Structures are given as structure tokens and as C-alpha cells.
């Protein structure tokens, strides 16, 4: 367990968070058409305003 207001130490085995998106109103056909077009991009920046992000990895499920 981690009881802190600080971000936990980095780990190559487990991400800091899990992102979940719930979408309603799509038919099964809509879902099949869109599922191949999803892309998730992980970026990092060296400043708090995120003005010059660097892509770390791109995931396509």
C-alpha cells in the first residue's frame, strides 16, 4: 500500500494509473468499425506546462 500525496516510485512493471473510458450508445457494428482505429500515445515533458512533449510509446490495441 502507498499512503502519500506524492507519486509512487517508478516501476517498469506497473503503470502509475489505469485509464478507463466508458462509451455508450454504440452498436456492435460501430464498435467493430472503431476498435481498429484506437491509438493510445504516452508522452512526457520536462516542464509542468507540457509545452514540448516527447512521445514515449504508442499503443494500438
CSV table of C-alpha atoms in Angstrom, one decimal:
chain,number,residue,atom,x,y,z
A,1,UNK,CA,0.0,0.0,0.0
A,2,UNK,CA,1.1,3.5,-0.6
A,3,UNK,CA,-0.2,6.3,1.7
A,4,UNK,CA,1.2,9.6,0.3
A,5,UNK,CA,0.3,12.6,-1.7
A,6,UNK,CA,3.5,12.1,-3.7
A,7,UNK,CA,3.7,10.0,-6.9
A,8,UNK,CA,4.9,6.4,-6.0
A,9,UNK,CA,8.4,5.4,-7.1
A,10,UNK,CA,8.8,4.5,-10.8
A,11,UNK,CA,8.3,0.8,-11.7
A,12,UNK,CA,8.9,-0.8,-15.1
A,13,UNK,CA,6.3,-3.5,-14.2
A,14,UNK,CA,3.3,-1.4,-13.2
A,15,UNK,CA,2.0,1.9,-14.5
A,16,UNK,CA,1.1,4.8,-12.2
A,17,UNK,CA,-2.6,4.7,-13.2
A,18,UNK,CA,-5.1,2.9,-15.2
A,19,UNK,CA,-7.2,4.9,-17.7
A,20,UNK,CA,-10.8,3.6,-18.4
A,21,UNK,CA,-13.2,5.1,-20.9
A,22,UNK,CA,-16.9,4.2,-20.9
A,23,UNK,CA,-18.7,4.8,-24.2
A,24,UNK,CA,-22.5,4.4,-24.5
A,25,UNK,CA,-24.8,4.4,-27.5
A,26,UNK,CA,-22.7,2.5,-29.9
A,27,UNK,CA,-24.0,-0.6,-31.8
A,28,UNK,CA,-21.9,-3.7,-32.0
A,29,UNK,CA,-21.2,-2.8,-35.7
A,30,UNK,CA,-20.0,0.7,-34.6
A,31,UNK,CA,-17.7,-0.9,-32.1
A,32,UNK,CA,-16.2,-3.2,-34.6
A,33,UNK,CA,-15.5,-0.3,-37.0
A,34,UNK,CA,-13.9,1.9,-34.3
A,35,UNK,CA,-11.9,-0.7,-32.4
A,36,UNK,CA,-9.2,-1.0,-35.1
A,37,UNK,CA,-8.8,2.8,-35.1
A,38,UNK,CA,-8.0,3.3,-31.4
A,39,UNK,CA,-4.5,4.5,-30.6
A,40,UNK,CA,-3.1,5.5,-27.2
A,41,UNK,CA,0.0,7.7,-27.0
A,42,UNK,CA,2.1,8.1,-23.9
A,43,UNK,CA,4.0,11.3,-23.7
A,44,UNK,CA,6.3,13.0,-21.2
A,45,UNK,CA,7.6,16.5,-20.8
A,46,UNK,CA,10.3,18.1,-18.7
A,47,UNK,CA,8.1,21.1,-17.6
A,48,UNK,CA,4.8,21.4,-15.8
A,49,UNK,CA,3.1,23.3,-18.7
A,50,UNK,CA,3.8,20.3,-21.0
A,51,UNK,CA,4.8,22.6,-23.8
A,52,UNK,CA,7.3,20.3,-25.6
A,53,UNK,CA,6.0,16.7,-25.1
A,54,UNK,CA,8.1,13.8,-26.2
A,55,UNK,CA,6.3,10.6,-27.3
A,56,UNK,CA,7.4,7.6,-25.2
A,57,UNK,CA,5.3,4.9,-26.7
A,58,UNK,CA,2.2,4.4,-28.9
A,59,UNK,CA,-0.1,1.6,-28.3
A,60,UNK,CA,-2.7,0.2,-30.8
A,61,UNK,CA,-4.9,-2.5,-29.3
